Coordinates of C-alpha atoms in Angstrom, one line a residue:
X1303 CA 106.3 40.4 122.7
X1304 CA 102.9 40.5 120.9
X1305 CA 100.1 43.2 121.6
X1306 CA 97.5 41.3 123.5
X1307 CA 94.7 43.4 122.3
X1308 CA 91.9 41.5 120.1
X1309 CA 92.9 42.5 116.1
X1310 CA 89.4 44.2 114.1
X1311 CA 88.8 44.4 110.8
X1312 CA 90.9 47.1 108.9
X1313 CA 93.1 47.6 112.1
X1314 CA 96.4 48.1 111.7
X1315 CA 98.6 46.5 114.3
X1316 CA 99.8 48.0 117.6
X1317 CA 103.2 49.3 117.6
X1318 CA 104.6 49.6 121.5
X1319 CA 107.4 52.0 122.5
X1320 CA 108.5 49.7 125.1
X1321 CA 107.8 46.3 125.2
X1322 CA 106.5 45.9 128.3
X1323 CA 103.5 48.5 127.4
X1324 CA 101.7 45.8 125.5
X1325 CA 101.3 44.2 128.6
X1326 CA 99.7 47.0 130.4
X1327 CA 96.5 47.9 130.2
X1328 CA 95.4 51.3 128.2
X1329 CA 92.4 52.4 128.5
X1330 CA 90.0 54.6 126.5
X1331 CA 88.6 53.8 122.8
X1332 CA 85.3 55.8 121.3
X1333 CA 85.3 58.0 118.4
X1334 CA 88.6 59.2 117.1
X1335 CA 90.5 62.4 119.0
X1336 CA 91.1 64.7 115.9
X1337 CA 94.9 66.6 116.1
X1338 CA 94.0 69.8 117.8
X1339 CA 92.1 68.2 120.6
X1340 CA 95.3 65.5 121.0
X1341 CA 97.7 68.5 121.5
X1342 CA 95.5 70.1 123.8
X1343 CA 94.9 67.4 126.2
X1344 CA 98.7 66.6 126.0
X1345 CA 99.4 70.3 127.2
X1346 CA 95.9 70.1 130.1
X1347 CA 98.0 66.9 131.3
X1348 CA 100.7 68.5 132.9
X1349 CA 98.3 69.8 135.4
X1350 CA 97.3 66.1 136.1
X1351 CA 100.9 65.4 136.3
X1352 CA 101.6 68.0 139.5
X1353 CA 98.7 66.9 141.2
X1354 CA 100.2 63.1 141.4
X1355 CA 103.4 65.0 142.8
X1356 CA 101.7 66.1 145.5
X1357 CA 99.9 63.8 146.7
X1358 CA 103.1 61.3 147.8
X1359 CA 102.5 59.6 144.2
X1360 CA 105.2 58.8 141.6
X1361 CA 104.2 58.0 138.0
X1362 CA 101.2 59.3 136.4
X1363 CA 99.3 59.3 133.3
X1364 CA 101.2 58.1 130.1
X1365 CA 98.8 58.7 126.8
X1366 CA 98.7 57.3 123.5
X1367 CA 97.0 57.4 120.5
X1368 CA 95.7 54.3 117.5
X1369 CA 93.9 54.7 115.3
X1370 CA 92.8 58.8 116.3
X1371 CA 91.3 57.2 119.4
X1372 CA 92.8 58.0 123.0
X1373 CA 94.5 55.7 125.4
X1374 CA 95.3 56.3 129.4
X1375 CA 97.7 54.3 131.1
X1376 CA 97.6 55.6 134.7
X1377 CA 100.7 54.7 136.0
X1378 CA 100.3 55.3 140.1
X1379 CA 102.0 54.6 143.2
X1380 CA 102.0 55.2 146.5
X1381 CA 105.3 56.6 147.8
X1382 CA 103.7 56.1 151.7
X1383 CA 103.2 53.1 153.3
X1384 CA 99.5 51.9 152.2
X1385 CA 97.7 53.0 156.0
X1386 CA 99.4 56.5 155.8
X1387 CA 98.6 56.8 151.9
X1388 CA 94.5 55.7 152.6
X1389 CA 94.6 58.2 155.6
X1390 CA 96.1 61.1 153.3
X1391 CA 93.9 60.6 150.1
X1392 CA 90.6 60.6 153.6
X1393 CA 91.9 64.1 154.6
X1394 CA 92.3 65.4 151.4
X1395 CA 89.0 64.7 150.5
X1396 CA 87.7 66.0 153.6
X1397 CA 89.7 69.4 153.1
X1398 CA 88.3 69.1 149.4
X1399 CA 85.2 71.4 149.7
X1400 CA 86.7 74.3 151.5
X1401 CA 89.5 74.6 149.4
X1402 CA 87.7 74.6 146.1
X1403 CA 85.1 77.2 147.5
X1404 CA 87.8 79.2 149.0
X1405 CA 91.2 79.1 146.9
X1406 CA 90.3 77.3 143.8
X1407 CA 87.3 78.5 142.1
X1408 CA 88.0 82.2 143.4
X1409 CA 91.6 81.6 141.3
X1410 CA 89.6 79.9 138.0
X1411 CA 86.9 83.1 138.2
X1412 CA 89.6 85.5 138.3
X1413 CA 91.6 83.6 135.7
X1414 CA 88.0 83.6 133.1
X1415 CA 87.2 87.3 133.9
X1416 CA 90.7 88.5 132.8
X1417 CA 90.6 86.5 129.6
X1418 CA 87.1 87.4 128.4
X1419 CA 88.3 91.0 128.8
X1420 CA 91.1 90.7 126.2
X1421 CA 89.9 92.1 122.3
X1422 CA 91.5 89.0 120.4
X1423 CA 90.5 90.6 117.0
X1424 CA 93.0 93.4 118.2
X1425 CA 95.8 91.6 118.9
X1426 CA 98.6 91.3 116.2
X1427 CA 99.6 87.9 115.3
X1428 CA 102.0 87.1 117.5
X1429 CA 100.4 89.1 120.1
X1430 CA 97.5 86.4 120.0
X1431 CA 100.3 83.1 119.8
X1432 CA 102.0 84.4 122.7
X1433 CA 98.4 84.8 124.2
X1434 CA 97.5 81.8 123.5
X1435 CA 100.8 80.2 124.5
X1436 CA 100.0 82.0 128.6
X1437 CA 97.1 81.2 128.6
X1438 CA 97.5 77.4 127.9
X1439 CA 100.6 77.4 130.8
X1440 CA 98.2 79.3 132.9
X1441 CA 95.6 76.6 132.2
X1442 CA 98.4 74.2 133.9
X1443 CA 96.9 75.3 137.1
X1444 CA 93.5 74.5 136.1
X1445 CA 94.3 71.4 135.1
X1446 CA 95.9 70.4 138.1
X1447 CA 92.7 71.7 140.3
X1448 CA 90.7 69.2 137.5
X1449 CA 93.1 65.9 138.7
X1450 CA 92.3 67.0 142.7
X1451 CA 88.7 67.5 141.7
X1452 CA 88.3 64.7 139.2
X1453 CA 89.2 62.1 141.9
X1454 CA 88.9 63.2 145.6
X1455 CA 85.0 64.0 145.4
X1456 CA 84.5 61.2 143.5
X1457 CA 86.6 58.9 145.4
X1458 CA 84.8 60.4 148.8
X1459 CA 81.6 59.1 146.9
X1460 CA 82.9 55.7 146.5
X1461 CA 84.0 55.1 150.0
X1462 CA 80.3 55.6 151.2
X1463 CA 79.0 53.4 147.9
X1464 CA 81.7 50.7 148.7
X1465 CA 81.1 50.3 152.7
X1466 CA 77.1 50.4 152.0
X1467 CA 77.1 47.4 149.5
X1468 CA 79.6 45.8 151.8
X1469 CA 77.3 46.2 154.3
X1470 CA 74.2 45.7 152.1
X1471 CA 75.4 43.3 149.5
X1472 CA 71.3 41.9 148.2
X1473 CA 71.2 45.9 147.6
X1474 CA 70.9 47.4 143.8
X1475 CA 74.0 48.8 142.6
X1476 CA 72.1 51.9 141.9
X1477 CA 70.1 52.3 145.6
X1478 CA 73.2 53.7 147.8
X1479 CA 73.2 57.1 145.7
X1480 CA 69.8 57.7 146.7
X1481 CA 71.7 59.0 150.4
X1482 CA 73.1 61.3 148.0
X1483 CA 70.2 62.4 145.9
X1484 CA 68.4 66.1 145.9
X1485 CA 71.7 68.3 146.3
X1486 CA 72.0 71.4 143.9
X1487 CA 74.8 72.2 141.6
X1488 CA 76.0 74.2 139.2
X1489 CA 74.3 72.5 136.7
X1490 CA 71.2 72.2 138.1
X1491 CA 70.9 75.8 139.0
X1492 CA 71.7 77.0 135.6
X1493 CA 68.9 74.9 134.6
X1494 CA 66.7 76.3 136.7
X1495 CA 67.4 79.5 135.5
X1496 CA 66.8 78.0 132.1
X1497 CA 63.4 76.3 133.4
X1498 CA 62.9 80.2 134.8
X1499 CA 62.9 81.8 131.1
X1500 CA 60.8 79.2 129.6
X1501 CA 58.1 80.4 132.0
X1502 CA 58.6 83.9 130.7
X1503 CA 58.1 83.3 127.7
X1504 CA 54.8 83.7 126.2
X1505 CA 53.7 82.5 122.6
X1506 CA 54.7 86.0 121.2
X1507 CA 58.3 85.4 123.2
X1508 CA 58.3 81.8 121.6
X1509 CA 57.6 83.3 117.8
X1510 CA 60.3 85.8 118.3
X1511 CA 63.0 83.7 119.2
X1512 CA 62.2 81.6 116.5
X1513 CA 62.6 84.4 113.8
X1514 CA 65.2 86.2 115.8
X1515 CA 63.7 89.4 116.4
X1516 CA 65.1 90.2 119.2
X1517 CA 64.7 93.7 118.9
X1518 CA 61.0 93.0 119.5
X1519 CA 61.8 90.8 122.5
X1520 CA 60.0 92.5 126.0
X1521 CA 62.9 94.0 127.8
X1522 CA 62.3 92.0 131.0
X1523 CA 63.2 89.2 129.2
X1524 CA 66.1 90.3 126.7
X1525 CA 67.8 91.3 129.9
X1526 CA 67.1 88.0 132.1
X1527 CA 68.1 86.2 128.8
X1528 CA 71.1 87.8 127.8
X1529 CA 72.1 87.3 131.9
X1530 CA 71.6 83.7 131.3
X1531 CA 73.6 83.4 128.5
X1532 CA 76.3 85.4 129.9
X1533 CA 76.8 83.5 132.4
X1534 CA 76.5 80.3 131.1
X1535 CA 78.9 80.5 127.7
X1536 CA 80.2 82.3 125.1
X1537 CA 77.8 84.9 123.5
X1538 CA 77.5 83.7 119.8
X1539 CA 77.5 79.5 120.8
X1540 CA 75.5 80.2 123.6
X1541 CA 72.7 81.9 122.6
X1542 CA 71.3 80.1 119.6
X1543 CA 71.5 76.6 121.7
X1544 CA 69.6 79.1 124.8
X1545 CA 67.0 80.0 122.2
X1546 CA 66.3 76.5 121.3
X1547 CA 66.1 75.4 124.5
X1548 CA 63.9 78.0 126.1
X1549 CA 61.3 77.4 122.9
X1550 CA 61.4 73.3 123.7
X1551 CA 61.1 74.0 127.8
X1552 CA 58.1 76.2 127.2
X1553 CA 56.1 73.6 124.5
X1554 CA 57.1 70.7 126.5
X1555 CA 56.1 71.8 130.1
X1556 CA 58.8 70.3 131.4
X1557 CA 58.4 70.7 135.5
X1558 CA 60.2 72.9 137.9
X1559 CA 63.4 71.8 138.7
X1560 CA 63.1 73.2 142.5
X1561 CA 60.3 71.3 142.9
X1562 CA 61.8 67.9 141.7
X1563 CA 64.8 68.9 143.1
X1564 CA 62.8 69.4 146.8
X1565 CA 60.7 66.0 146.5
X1566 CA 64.3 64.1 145.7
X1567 CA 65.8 65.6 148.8
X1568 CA 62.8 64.9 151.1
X1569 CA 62.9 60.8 150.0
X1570 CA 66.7 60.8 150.5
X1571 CA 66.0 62.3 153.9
X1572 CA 63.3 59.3 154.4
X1573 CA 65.7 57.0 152.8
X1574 CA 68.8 57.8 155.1
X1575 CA 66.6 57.4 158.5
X1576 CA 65.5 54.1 157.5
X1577 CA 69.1 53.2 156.8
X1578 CA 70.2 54.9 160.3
X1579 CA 67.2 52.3 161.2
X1580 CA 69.1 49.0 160.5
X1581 CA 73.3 50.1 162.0
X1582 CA 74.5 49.3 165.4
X1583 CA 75.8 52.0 167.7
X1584 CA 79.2 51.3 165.6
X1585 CA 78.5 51.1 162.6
X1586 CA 76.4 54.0 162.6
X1587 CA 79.7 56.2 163.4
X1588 CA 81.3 55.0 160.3
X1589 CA 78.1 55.3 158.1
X1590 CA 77.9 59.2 159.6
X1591 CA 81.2 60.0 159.2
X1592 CA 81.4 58.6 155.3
X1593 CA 78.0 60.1 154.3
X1594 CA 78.9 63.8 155.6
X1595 CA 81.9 64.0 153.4
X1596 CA 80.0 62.3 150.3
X1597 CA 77.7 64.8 150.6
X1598 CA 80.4 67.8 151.1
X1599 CA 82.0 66.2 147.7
X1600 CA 79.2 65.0 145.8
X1601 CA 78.1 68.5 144.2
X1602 CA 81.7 69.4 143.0
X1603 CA 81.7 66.6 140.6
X1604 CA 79.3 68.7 138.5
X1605 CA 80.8 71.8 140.2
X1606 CA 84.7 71.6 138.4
X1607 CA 82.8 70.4 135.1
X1608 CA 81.3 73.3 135.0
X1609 CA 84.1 75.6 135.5
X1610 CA 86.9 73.8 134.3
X1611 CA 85.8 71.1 131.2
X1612 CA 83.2 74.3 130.4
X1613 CA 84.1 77.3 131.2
X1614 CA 88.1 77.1 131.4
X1615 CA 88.2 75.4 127.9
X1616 CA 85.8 78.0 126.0
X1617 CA 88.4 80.4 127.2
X1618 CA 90.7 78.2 125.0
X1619 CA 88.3 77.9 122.2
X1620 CA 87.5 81.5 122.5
X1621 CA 91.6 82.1 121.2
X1622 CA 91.3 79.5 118.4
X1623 CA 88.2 80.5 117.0
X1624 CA 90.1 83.8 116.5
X1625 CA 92.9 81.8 114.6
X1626 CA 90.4 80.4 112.2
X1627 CA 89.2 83.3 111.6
X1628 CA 92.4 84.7 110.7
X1629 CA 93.6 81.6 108.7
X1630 CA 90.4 81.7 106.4
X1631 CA 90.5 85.4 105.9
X1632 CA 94.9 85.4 104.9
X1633 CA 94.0 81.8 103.0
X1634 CA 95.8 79.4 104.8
X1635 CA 92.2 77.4 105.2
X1636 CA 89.1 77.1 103.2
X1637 CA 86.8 76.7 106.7
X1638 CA 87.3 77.6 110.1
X1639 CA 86.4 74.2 110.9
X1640 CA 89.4 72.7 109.1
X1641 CA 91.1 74.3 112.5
X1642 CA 90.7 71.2 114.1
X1643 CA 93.2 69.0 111.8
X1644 CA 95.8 71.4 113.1
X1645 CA 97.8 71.3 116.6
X1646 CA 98.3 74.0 118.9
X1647 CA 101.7 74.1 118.4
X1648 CA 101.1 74.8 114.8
X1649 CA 99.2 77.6 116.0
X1650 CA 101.4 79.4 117.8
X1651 CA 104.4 78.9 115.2
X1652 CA 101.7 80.2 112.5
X1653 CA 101.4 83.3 114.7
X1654 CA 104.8 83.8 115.1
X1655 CA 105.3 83.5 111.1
X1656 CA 105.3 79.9 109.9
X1657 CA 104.6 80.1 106.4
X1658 CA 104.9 76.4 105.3
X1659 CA 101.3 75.3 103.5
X1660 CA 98.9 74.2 106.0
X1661 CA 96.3 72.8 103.6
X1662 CA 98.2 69.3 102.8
X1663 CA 98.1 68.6 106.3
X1664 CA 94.4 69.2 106.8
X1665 CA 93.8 67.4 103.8
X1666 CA 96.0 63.9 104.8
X1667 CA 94.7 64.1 108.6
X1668 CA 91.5 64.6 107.2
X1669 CA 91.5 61.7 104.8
X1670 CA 93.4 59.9 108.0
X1671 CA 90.7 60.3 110.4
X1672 CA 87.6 59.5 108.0
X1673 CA 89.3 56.6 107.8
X1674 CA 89.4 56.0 111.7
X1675 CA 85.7 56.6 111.6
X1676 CA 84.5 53.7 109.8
X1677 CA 86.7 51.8 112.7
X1678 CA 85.2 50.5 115.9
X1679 CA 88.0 51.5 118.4
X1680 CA 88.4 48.8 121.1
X1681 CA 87.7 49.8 124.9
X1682 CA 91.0 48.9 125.7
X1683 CA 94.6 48.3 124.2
X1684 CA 97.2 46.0 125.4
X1685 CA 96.4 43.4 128.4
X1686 CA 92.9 42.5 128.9
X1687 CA 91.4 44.7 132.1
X1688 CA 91.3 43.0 135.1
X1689 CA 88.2 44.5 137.5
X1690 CA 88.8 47.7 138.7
X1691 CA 86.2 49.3 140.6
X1692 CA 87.6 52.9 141.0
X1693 CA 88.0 52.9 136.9
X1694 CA 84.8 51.2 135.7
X1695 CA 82.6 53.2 137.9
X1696 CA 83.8 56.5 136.2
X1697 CA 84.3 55.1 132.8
X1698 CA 82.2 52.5 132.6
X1699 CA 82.9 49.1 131.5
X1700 CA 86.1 48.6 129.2
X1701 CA 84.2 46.0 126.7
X1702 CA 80.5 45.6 125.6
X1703 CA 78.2 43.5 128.1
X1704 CA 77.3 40.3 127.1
X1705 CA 73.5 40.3 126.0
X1706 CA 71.2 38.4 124.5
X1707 CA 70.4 38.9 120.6
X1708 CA 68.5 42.0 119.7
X1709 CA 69.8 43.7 123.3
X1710 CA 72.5 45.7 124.5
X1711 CA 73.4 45.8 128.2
X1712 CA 75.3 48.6 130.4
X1713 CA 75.8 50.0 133.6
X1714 CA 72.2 50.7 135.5
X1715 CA 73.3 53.9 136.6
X1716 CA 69.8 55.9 137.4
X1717 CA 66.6 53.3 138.1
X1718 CA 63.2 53.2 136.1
X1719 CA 61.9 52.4 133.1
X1720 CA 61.2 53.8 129.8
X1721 CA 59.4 53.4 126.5
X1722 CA 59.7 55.9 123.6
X1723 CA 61.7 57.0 120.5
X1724 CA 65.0 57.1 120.4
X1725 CA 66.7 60.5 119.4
X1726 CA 70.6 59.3 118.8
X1727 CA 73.0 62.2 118.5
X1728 CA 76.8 62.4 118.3
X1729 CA 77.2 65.9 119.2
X1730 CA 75.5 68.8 121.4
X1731 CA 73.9 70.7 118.2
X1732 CA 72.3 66.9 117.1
X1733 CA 71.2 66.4 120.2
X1734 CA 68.9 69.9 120.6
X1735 CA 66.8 68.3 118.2
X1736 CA 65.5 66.2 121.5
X1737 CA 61.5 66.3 122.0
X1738 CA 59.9 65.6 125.0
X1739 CA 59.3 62.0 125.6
X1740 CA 62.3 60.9 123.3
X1741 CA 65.1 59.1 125.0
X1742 CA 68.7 60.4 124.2
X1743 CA 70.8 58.3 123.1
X1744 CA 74.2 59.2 123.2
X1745 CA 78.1 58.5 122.7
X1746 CA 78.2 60.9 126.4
X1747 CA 77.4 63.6 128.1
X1748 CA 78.8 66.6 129.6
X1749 CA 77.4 69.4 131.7
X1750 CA 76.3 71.6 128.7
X1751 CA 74.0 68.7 128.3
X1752 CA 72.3 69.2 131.2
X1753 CA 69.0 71.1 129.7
X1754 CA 68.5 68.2 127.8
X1755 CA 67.7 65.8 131.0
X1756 CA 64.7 67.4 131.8
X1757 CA 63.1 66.8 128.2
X1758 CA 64.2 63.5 127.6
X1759 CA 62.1 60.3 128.9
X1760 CA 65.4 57.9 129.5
X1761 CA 68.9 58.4 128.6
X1762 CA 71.7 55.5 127.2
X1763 CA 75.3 56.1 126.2
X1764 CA 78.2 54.8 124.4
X1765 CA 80.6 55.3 127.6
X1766 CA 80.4 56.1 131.3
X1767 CA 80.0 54.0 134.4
X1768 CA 77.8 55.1 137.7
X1769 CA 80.1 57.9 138.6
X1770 CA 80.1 59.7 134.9
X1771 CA 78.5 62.9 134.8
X1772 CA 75.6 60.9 132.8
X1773 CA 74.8 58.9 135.9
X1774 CA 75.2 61.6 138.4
X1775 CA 72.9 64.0 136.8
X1776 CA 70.3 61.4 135.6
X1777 CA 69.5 60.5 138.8
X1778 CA 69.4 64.1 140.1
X1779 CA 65.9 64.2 137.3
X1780 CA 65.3 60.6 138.1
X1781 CA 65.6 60.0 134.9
X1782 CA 65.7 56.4 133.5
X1783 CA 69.5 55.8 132.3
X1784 CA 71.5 53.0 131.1
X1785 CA 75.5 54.8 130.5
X1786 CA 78.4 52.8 129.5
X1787 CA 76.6 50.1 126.4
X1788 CA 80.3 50.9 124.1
X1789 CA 77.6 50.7 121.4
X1790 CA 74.3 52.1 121.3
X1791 CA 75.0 55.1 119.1
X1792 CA 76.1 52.7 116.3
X1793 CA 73.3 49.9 117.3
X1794 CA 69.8 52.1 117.3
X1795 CA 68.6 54.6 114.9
X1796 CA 66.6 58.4 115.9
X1797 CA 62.9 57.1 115.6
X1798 CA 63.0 53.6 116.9
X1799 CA 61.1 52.6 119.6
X1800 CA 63.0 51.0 122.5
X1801 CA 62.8 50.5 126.2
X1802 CA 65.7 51.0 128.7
X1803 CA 65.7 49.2 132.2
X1804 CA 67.6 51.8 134.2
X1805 CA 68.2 49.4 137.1
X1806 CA 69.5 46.6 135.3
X1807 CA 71.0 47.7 132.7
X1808 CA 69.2 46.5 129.7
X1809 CA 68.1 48.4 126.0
X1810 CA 65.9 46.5 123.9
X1811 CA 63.9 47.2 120.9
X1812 CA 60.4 48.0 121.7

């Protein structure tokens, strides 16, 4: 059987462990997943795997990876009857809310305050594997919270989104999460907080934290800033990306996020009564019913990023910084960085005394995946994707958009327009190089992201559909956002002028 997915230049072919995979669809693509990330997310998908036990499901998530980038198959099936199955996934994502604010995120706090409490410099080397190897197992549980979390609230969101362009089908894709609009969330109200400290500081506060004196720092604000960032992340990472972004928030003015927070819930109010307006008796019922538990879910999308993609994996990172550090200072590594060629596994057998050379396998994955890199990854492998609402709404499209020469199209995930320079960047530290008025343009975004949405004029990404976290909190700062292009990292340069059509979808050079 041959792979059906389109060859590219300096591809090697697809080899298939079972035949029939080629005929399956795989999604996934971007930038290539370097080894230590790949083990991880092999271990986190256990969790994903329980969750589809318990919900009357058999398969689940099969992963492979070409060419360093990832692939999903999702592999699902109802083991109800498809009336009883729809009526189980409705109840769990009415039950969704409750649980996670009274058994789940109670559990994941409890889990993060006795990890941050363990000295990892203190442990002995297998006393840190064996930590590590606990904490991972523990992190099962996490991860199984993430599938329930990852879909239900979303899927609760998409139920409303479905029935109102069913209902309204001349309506923008874009116009039904204005019902939705103006609810806080984690990540909103850390940025608050954020916004808060910017309006502490002073131009004496703003010269200190650029030369560090912290010592010199009033203590009203040392302490408010030191609660931020203890809150929000790991001291050390934390604090230097704080500092930068408390000095850009106070330059750039950038408004109260209460206050646009307050004006967006006051026009989804407006919004909903004229909607309320235009139903019959019956179809009002419906449209109630679905919009209550859209608006239960919709703020736990951002909610389990936070604590679980965030928080939960710095808890990870926290234990293999600590093996870097260890590897540099015995000589098993030249750079802490060089970490990330390595899989957990290796890890933990290093802790427990492997003593085979680890610096021929950094160097051939290294030399491995800068090869990957000058590789476009396709946006799918196998069987050409068929339309699939659920997927491309959280993803985004699995190819590029057609578009006319000199554009690039994607998913018009947050409306309005923008004009202004572009600021690309690949990574978080690249990207606090934002100024106001520049639009982001990025491969995607997560929520330690967030502080950047309130600086930038218009956002665009590589991936992400009208569901990605992207979307979601673009239009919570009604900010101008085109998600999901496959390309736009590679296709613009920081400093060109472009506009971005956030309704339809379109990038263009300016």
């Amino acid at each position: 059987m041959m792979d059906e997915t389109p060859p590219r230049a300096g591809a090697e072919a697809v080899a298939w462990d079972r035949p029939e995979d080629a005929h399956q669809t795989w999604y996934g693509g971007g930038a290539p997943v370097l080894p230590l990330q790949q083990s991880l997310s092999l271990y986190y998908y256990q969790g994903w795997a329980k969750a589809f036990r318990a919900v009357n499901a058999i398969g689940g998530l099969r992963v492979r990876y070409w060419q360093g980038a990832e692939y999903r198959l999702w592999e699902y099936q109802d083991t109800l009857p498809p009336e009883e199955a729809d009526a189980a996934r409705r109840a769990l994502e009415q039950a969704i809310p409750t649980r996670w604010a009274q058994e789940w995120l109670p559990a994941i706090r409890a889990d993060l305050e006795q990890w941050r409490a363990v000295d990892l410099a203190a442990l002995a080397d297998d006393a840190l594997a064996g930590h590590l190897h606990t904490l991972l197992t523990r992190q099962m549980a996490h991860w199984e919270i993430h599938a329930y979390m990852g879909s239900a609230p979303l899927a609760a969101v998409q139920r409303l989104v479905d029935w109102y362009l069913a209902r309204f089908p001349d309506a923008p894709e874009s116009e039904p999460y204005i019902l939705l609009q103006g609810q806080s969330n984690t990540s909103i109200e850390n940025n608050s907080r954020l916004w808060q400290l910017s309006r502490m500081a002073t131009p004496e506060i703003v010269a200190h934290l650029r030369a560090e004196s912290w010592s010199r720092l009033p203590e009203t604000f040392r302490q408010a800033f030191a609660a931020y960032v203890a809150e929000t992340g790991e001291q050390a990472e934390q604090r230097q990306r704080a500092v930068r972004l408390v000095v850009a928030y106070a330059e750039g003015a950038a408004p109260d996020p209460a206050i646009e927070l307050a004006q967006l819930a006051q026009a989804r109010e407006a919004f909903t009564a004229s909607v309320r307006a235009r139903l019959s008796p019956d179809e009002l019922a419906t449209f109630d019913d679905l919009l209550a538990c859209a608006r239960a879910n919709h703020p736990l999308t951002e909610d389990h990023n936070f604590w679980l993609d965030q928080q939960s994996n710095r808890a990870t990172r926290r234990v293999i910084d600590e093996f870097a550090r260890r590897l540099v200072e015995r000589g098993s590594l030249d750079a802490t960085d060089e970490v990330e060629y390595l899989t957990v596994y290796e890890l933990i057998q290093w802790g427990f005394g492997l003593a085979d050379p680890l610096r021929p396998r950094v160097a051939a994955r290294r030399a491995e995946d800068e090869g990957y890199r000058r590789l476009a990854a396709p946006g799918y492998l196998g069987k050409p994707p068929q339309p699939t609402p659920w997927v491309d709404r959280f993803s985004g499209p699995p190819t590029p958009l057609d578009a006319p020469p000199g554009e690039l199209r994607g998913v018009g995930a947050s409306a309005g327009r923008a004009r202004g320079a572009a600021r690309v960047a690949t990574t978080l530290d690249e990207a606090l190089a934002l100024r106001p008025g520049e639009i982001l343009v990025c491969p995607i975004t997560d929520p330690t992201w967030t502080p950047l949405f309130a600086l930038a004029a218009g956002l665009v990404t590589d991936q992400g559909g009208s569901l990605s976290h992207a979307a979601v909190v673009a239009r919570e700062y009604r900010l101008p956002a085109v998600i999901g292009t496959h390309t736009a990292t590679r296709q613009i340069a920081t400093g060109q002028i472009i506009e971005i059509d956030g309704l339809r979808g379109i990038v263009r050079p300016s």
